[in-house]
mmCIF file of C-alpha atoms in Angstrom:
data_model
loop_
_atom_site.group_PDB
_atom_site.id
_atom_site.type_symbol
_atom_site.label_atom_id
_atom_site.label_comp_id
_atom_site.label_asym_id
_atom_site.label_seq_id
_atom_site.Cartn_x
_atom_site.Cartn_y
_atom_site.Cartn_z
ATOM 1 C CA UNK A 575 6.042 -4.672 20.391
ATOM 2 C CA UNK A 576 6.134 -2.417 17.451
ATOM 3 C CA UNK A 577 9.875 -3.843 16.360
ATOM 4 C CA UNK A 578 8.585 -7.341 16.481
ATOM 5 C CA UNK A 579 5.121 -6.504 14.373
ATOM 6 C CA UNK A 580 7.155 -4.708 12.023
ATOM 7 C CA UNK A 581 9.667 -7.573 11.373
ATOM 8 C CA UNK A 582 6.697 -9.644 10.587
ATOM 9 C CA UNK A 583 5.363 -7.323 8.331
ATOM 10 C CA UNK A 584 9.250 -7.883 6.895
ATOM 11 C CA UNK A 585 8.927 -11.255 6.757
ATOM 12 C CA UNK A 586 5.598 -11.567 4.963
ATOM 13 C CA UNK A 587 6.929 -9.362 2.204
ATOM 14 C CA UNK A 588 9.890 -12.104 2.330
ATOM 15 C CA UNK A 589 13.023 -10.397 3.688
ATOM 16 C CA UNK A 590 15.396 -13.079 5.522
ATOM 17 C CA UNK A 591 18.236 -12.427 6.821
ATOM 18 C CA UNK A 592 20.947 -11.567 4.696
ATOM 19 C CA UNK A 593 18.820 -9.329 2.503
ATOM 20 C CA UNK A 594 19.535 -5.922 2.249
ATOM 21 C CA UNK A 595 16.570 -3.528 3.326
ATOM 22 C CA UNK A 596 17.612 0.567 2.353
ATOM 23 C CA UNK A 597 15.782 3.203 5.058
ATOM 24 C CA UNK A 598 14.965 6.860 3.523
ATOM 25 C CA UNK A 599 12.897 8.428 6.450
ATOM 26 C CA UNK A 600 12.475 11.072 8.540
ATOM 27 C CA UNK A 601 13.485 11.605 12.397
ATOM 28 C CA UNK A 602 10.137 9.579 13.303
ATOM 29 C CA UNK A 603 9.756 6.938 15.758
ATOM 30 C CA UNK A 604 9.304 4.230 12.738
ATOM 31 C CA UNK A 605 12.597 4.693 11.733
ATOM 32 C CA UNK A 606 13.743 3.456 15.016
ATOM 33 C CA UNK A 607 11.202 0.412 14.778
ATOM 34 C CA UNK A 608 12.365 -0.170 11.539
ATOM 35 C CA UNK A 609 16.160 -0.325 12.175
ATOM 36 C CA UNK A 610 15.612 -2.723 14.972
ATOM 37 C CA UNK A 611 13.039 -4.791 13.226
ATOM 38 C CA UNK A 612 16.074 -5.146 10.251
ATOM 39 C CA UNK A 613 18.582 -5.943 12.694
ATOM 40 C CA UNK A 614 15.958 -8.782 14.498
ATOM 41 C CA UNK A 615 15.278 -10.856 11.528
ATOM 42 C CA UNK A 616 19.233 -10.229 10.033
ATOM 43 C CA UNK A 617 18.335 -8.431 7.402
ATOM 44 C CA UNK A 618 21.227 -5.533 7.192
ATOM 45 C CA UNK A 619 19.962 -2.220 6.800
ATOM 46 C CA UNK A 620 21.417 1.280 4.657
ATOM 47 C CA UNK A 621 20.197 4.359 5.941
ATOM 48 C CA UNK A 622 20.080 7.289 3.644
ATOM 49 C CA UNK A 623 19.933 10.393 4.967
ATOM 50 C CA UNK A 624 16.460 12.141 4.262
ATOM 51 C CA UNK A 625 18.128 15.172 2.492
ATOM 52 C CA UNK A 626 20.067 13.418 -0.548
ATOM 53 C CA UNK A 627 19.127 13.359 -3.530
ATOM 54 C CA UNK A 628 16.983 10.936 -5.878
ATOM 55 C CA UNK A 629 20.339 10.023 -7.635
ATOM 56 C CA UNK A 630 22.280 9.496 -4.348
ATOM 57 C CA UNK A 631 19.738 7.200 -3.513
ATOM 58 C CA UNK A 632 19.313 5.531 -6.626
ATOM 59 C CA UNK A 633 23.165 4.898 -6.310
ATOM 60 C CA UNK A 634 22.938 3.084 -2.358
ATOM 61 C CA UNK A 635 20.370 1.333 -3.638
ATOM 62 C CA UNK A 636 22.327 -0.226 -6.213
ATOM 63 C CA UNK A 637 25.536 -0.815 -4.673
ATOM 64 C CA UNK A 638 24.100 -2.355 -1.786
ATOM 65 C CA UNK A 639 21.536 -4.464 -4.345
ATOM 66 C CA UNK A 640 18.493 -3.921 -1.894
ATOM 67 C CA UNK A 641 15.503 -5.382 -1.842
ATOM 68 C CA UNK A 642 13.210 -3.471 0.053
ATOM 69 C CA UNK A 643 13.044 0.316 0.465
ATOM 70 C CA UNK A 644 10.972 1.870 3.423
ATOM 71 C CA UNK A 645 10.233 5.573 3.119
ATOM 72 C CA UNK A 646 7.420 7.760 4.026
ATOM 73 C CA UNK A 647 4.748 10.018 2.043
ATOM 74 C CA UNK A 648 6.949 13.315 3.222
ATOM 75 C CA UNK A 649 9.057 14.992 5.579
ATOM 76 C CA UNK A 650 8.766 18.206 7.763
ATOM 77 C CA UNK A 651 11.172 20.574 7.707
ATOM 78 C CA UNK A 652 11.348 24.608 8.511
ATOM 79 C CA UNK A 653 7.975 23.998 8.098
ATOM 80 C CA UNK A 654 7.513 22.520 4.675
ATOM 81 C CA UNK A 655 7.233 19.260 3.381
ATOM 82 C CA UNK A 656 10.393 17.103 2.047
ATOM 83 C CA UNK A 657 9.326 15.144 -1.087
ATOM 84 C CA UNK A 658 10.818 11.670 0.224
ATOM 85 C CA UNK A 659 8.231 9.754 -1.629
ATOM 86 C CA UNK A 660 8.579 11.629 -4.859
ATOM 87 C CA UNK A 661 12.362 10.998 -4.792
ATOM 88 C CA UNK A 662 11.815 7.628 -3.848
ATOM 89 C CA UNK A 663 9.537 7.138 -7.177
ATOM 90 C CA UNK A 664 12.772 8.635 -9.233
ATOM 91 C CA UNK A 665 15.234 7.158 -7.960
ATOM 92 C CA UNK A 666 13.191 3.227 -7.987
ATOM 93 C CA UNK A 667 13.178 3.824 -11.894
ATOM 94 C CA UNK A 668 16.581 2.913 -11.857
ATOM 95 C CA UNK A 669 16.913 0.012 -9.246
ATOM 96 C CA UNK A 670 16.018 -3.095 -10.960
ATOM 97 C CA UNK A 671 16.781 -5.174 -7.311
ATOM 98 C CA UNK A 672 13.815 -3.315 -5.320
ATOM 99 C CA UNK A 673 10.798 -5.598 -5.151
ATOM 100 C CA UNK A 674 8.985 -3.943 -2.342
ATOM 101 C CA UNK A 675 8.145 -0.347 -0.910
ATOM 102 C CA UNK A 676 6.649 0.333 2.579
ATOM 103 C CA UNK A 677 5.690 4.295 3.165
ATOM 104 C CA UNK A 678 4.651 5.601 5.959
ATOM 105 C CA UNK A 679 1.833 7.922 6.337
ATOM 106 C CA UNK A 680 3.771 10.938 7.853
ATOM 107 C CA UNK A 681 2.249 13.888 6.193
ATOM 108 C CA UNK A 682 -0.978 12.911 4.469
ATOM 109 C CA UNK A 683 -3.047 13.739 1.510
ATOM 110 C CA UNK A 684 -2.969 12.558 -1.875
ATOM 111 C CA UNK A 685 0.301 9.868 -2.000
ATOM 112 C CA UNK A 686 1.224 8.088 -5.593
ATOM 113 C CA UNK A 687 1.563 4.002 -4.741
ATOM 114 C CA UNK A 688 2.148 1.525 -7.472
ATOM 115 C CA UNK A 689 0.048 -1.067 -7.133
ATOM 116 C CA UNK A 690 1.948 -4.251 -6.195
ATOM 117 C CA UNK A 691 5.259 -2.913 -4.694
ATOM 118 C CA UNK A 692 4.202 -0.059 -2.492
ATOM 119 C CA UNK A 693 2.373 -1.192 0.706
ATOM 120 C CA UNK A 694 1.541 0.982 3.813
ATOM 121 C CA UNK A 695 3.380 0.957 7.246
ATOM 122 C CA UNK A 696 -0.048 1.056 9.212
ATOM 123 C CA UNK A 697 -1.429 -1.492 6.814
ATOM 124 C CA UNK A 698 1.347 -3.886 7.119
ATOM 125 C CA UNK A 699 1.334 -3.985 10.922
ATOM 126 C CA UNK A 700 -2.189 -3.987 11.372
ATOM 127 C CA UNK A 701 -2.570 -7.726 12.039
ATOM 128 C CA UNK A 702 0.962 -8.498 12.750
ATOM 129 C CA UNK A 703 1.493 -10.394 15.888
ATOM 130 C CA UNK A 704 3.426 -9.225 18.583
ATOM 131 C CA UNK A 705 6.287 -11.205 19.293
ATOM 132 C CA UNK A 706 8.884 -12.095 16.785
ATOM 133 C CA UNK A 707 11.637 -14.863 16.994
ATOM 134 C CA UNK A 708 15.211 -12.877 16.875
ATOM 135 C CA UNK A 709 17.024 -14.693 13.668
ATOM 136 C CA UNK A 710 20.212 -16.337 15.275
ATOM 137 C CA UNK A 711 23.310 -14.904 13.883
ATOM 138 C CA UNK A 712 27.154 -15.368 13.446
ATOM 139 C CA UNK A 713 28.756 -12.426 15.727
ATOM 140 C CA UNK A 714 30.360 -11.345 12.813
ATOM 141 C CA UNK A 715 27.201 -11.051 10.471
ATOM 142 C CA UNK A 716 26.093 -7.699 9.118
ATOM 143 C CA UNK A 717 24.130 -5.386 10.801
ATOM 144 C CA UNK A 718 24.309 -2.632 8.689
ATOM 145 C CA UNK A 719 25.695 -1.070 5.621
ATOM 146 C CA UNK A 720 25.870 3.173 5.929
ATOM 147 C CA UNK A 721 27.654 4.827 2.940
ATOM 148 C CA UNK A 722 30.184 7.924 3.256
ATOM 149 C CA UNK A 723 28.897 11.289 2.080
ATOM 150 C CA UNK A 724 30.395 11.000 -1.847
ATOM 151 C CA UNK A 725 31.870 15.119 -1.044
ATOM 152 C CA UNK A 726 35.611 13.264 -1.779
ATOM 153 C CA UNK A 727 34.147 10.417 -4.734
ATOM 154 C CA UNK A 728 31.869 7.672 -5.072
ATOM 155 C CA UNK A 729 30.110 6.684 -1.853
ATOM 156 C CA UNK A 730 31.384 3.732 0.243
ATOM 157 C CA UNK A 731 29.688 1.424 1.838
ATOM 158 C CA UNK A 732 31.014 0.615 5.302
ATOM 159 C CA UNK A 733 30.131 -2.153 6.953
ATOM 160 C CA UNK A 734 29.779 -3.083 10.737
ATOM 161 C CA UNK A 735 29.118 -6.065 12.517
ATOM 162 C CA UNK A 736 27.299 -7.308 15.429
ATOM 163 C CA UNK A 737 29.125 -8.404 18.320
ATOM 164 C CA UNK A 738 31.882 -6.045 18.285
ATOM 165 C CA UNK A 739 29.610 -2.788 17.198
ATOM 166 C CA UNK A 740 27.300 -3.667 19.720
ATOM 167 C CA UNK A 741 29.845 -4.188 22.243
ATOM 168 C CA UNK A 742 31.533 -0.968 21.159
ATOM 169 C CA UNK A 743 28.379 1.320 21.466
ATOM 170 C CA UNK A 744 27.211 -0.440 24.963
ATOM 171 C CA UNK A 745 30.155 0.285 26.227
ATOM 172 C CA UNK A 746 31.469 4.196 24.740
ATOM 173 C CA UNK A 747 27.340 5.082 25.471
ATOM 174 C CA UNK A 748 28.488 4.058 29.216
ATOM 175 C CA UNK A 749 31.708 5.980 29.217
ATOM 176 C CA UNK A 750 31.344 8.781 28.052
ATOM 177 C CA UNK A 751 27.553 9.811 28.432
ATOM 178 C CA UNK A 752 26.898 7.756 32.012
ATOM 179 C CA UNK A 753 22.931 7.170 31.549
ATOM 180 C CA UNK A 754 21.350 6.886 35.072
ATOM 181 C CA UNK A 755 17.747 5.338 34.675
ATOM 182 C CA UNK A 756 16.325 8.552 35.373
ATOM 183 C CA UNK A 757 17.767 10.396 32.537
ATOM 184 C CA UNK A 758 15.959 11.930 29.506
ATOM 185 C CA UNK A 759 18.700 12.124 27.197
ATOM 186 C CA UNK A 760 18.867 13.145 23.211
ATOM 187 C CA UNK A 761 21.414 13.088 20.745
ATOM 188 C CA UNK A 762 20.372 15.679 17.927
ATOM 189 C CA UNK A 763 22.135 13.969 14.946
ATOM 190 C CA UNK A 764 20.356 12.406 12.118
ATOM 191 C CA UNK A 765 20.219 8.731 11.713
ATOM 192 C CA UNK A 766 21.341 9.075 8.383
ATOM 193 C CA UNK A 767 24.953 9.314 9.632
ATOM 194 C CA UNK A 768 26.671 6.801 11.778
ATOM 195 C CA UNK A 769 26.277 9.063 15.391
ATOM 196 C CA UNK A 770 22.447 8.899 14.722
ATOM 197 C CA UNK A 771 22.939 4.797 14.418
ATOM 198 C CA UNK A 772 25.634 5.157 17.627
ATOM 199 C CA UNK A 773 24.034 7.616 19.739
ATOM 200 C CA UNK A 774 20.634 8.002 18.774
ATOM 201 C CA UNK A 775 19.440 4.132 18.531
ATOM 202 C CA UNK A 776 21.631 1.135 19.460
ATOM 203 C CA UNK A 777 23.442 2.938 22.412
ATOM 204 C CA UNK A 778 21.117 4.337 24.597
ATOM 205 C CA UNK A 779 18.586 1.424 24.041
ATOM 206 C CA UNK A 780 21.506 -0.931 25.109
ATOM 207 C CA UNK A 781 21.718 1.470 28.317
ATOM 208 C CA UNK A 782 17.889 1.197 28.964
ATOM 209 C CA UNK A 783 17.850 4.923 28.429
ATOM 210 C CA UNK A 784 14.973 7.153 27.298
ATOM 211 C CA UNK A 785 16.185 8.695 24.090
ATOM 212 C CA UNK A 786 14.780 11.291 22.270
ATOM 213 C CA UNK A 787 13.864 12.149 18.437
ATOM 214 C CA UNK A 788 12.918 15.657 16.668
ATOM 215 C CA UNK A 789 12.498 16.179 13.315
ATOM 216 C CA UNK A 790 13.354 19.515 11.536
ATOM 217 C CA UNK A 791 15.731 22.560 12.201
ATOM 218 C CA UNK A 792 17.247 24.112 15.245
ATOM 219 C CA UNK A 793 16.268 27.433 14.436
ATOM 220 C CA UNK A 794 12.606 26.920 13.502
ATOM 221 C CA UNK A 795 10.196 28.225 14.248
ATOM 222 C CA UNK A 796 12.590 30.219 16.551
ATOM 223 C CA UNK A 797 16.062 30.166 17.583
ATOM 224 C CA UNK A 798 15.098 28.629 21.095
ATOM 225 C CA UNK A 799 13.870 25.621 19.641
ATOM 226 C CA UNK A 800 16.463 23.023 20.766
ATOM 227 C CA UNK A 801 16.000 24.958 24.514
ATOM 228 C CA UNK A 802 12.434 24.406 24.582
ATOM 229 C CA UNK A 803 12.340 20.655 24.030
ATOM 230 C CA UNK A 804 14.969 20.210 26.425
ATOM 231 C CA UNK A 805 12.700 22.653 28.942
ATOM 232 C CA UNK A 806 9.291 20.323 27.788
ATOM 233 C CA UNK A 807 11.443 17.135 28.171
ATOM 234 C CA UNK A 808 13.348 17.948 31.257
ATOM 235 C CA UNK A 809 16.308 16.806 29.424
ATOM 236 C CA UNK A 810 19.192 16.139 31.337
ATOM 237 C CA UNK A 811 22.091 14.564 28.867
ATOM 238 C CA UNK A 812 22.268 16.487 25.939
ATOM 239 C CA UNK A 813 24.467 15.488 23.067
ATOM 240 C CA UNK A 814 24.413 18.138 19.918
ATOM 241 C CA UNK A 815 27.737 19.165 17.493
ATOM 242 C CA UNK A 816 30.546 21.859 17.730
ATOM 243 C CA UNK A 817 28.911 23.483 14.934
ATOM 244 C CA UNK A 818 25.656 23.525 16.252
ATOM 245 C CA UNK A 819 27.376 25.109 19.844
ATOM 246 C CA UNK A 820 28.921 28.133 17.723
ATOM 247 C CA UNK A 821 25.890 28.949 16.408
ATOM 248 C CA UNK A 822 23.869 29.073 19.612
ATOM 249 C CA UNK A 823 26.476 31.071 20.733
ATOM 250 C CA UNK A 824 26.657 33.712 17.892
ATOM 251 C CA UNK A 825 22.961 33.910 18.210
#
């Protein structure tokens, strides 16, 4: 219900398909809605990872000439507040092919908006119905666009396509995690980098399963936190990095 209300808040602000729509957004449910609501109306989306910069921003923006950027007011993290609408602001003084801005109202208080382009998530949906027609698509139209870090030169743009990506997650989520209906299972990568998009969205929803989201640290407020959710959760497939692994364990 919330993807299809979303993608006709999407359409009223005039994305079709084919038009590029750029994410910057916390680990929040919305960015789940909105990646799916992109994705029903073929409009490909470019997540950016909620930690870059303004400029690295500015710079998917451009190369992927986008049209619409959805962000949010703030962030948490370690228990302050990531500035993802002030970076937003700097880096949209540079990206001449941004017409639109939708933020959601994640942290609250006082929130610049420029009259005209930026538009509220909750005021958006508010009267959009609840069904949306899926936009027919070629299997081998875009569904998304997500950039490489820039750590070895200028960010690329990678692009996958429908049938075979959705095939590919359906299929690996199967193998390799084997989601029983019963399962509670969470991935604890970002959706700014292509496991979130894998492993976080499009492959356990394909598998029915109930997926989880947290935003913020491992070690904050304490270095149990990734052990209590999965205690308050109960869950039972847990997906996290090597990295992450050798640091619970040196701890």
């Amino acid at each position: 219900r919330e993807v299809c209300r979303f993608a006709n808040g999407l359409r009223k602000l005039g994305i079709q398909a084919g038009d590029r729509v750029t994410l910057y957004m916390p680990m929040i449910p919305e960015a789940v809605v909105a990646m799916l609501a992109c994705a029903r109306i073929g409009a490909p989306h470019s997540v950016v990872f909620g930690g870059f910069s303004a400029e690295a921003l500015k710079d998917r923006v451009n190369d992927s000439r986008s049209r619409l950027l959805i962000t949010a007011d703030g962030g948490w993290r370690r228990g302050s507040v990531v500035p993802l609408k002030r970076n937003a602001d700097e880096a949209l003084a540079s990206t001449p092919t941004v017409k639109k801005v939708v933020v959601v109202r994640r942290i609250g208080g006082d929130c610049p908006m420029k009259p005209g382009r930026d538009v509220w998530w909750q005021e958006l949906v508010a009267n959009q119905g609840e069904t949306c027609e899926a936009q027919p698509l070629d299997s081998e139209a875009m569904l998304y666009l997500l950039y490489t870090s820039g750590t070895t030169g200028k960010p690329k743009g990678i692009v996958h396509t429908l049938g075979g990506y959705m095939v590919g997650c359906y299929a690996t989520t199967q193998w390799i995690f084997d989601l029983k209906e019963e399962d509670v299972y969470w991935c604890t990568a970002d959706i700014g980098w292509v496991t979130g998009h894998s492993y976080v969205v499009y492959g356990p929803l394909l598998s029915g399963a109930t997926t989880l989201l947290y935003e913020g640290a491992p070690d904050h407020p304490g270095r149990d936190r990734f052990w209590a959710i999965v205690e308050k959760y109960k869950v039972s497939v847990f997906y996290t990095a090597p990295t992450a692994i050798r640091a619970f364990m040196k701890w």
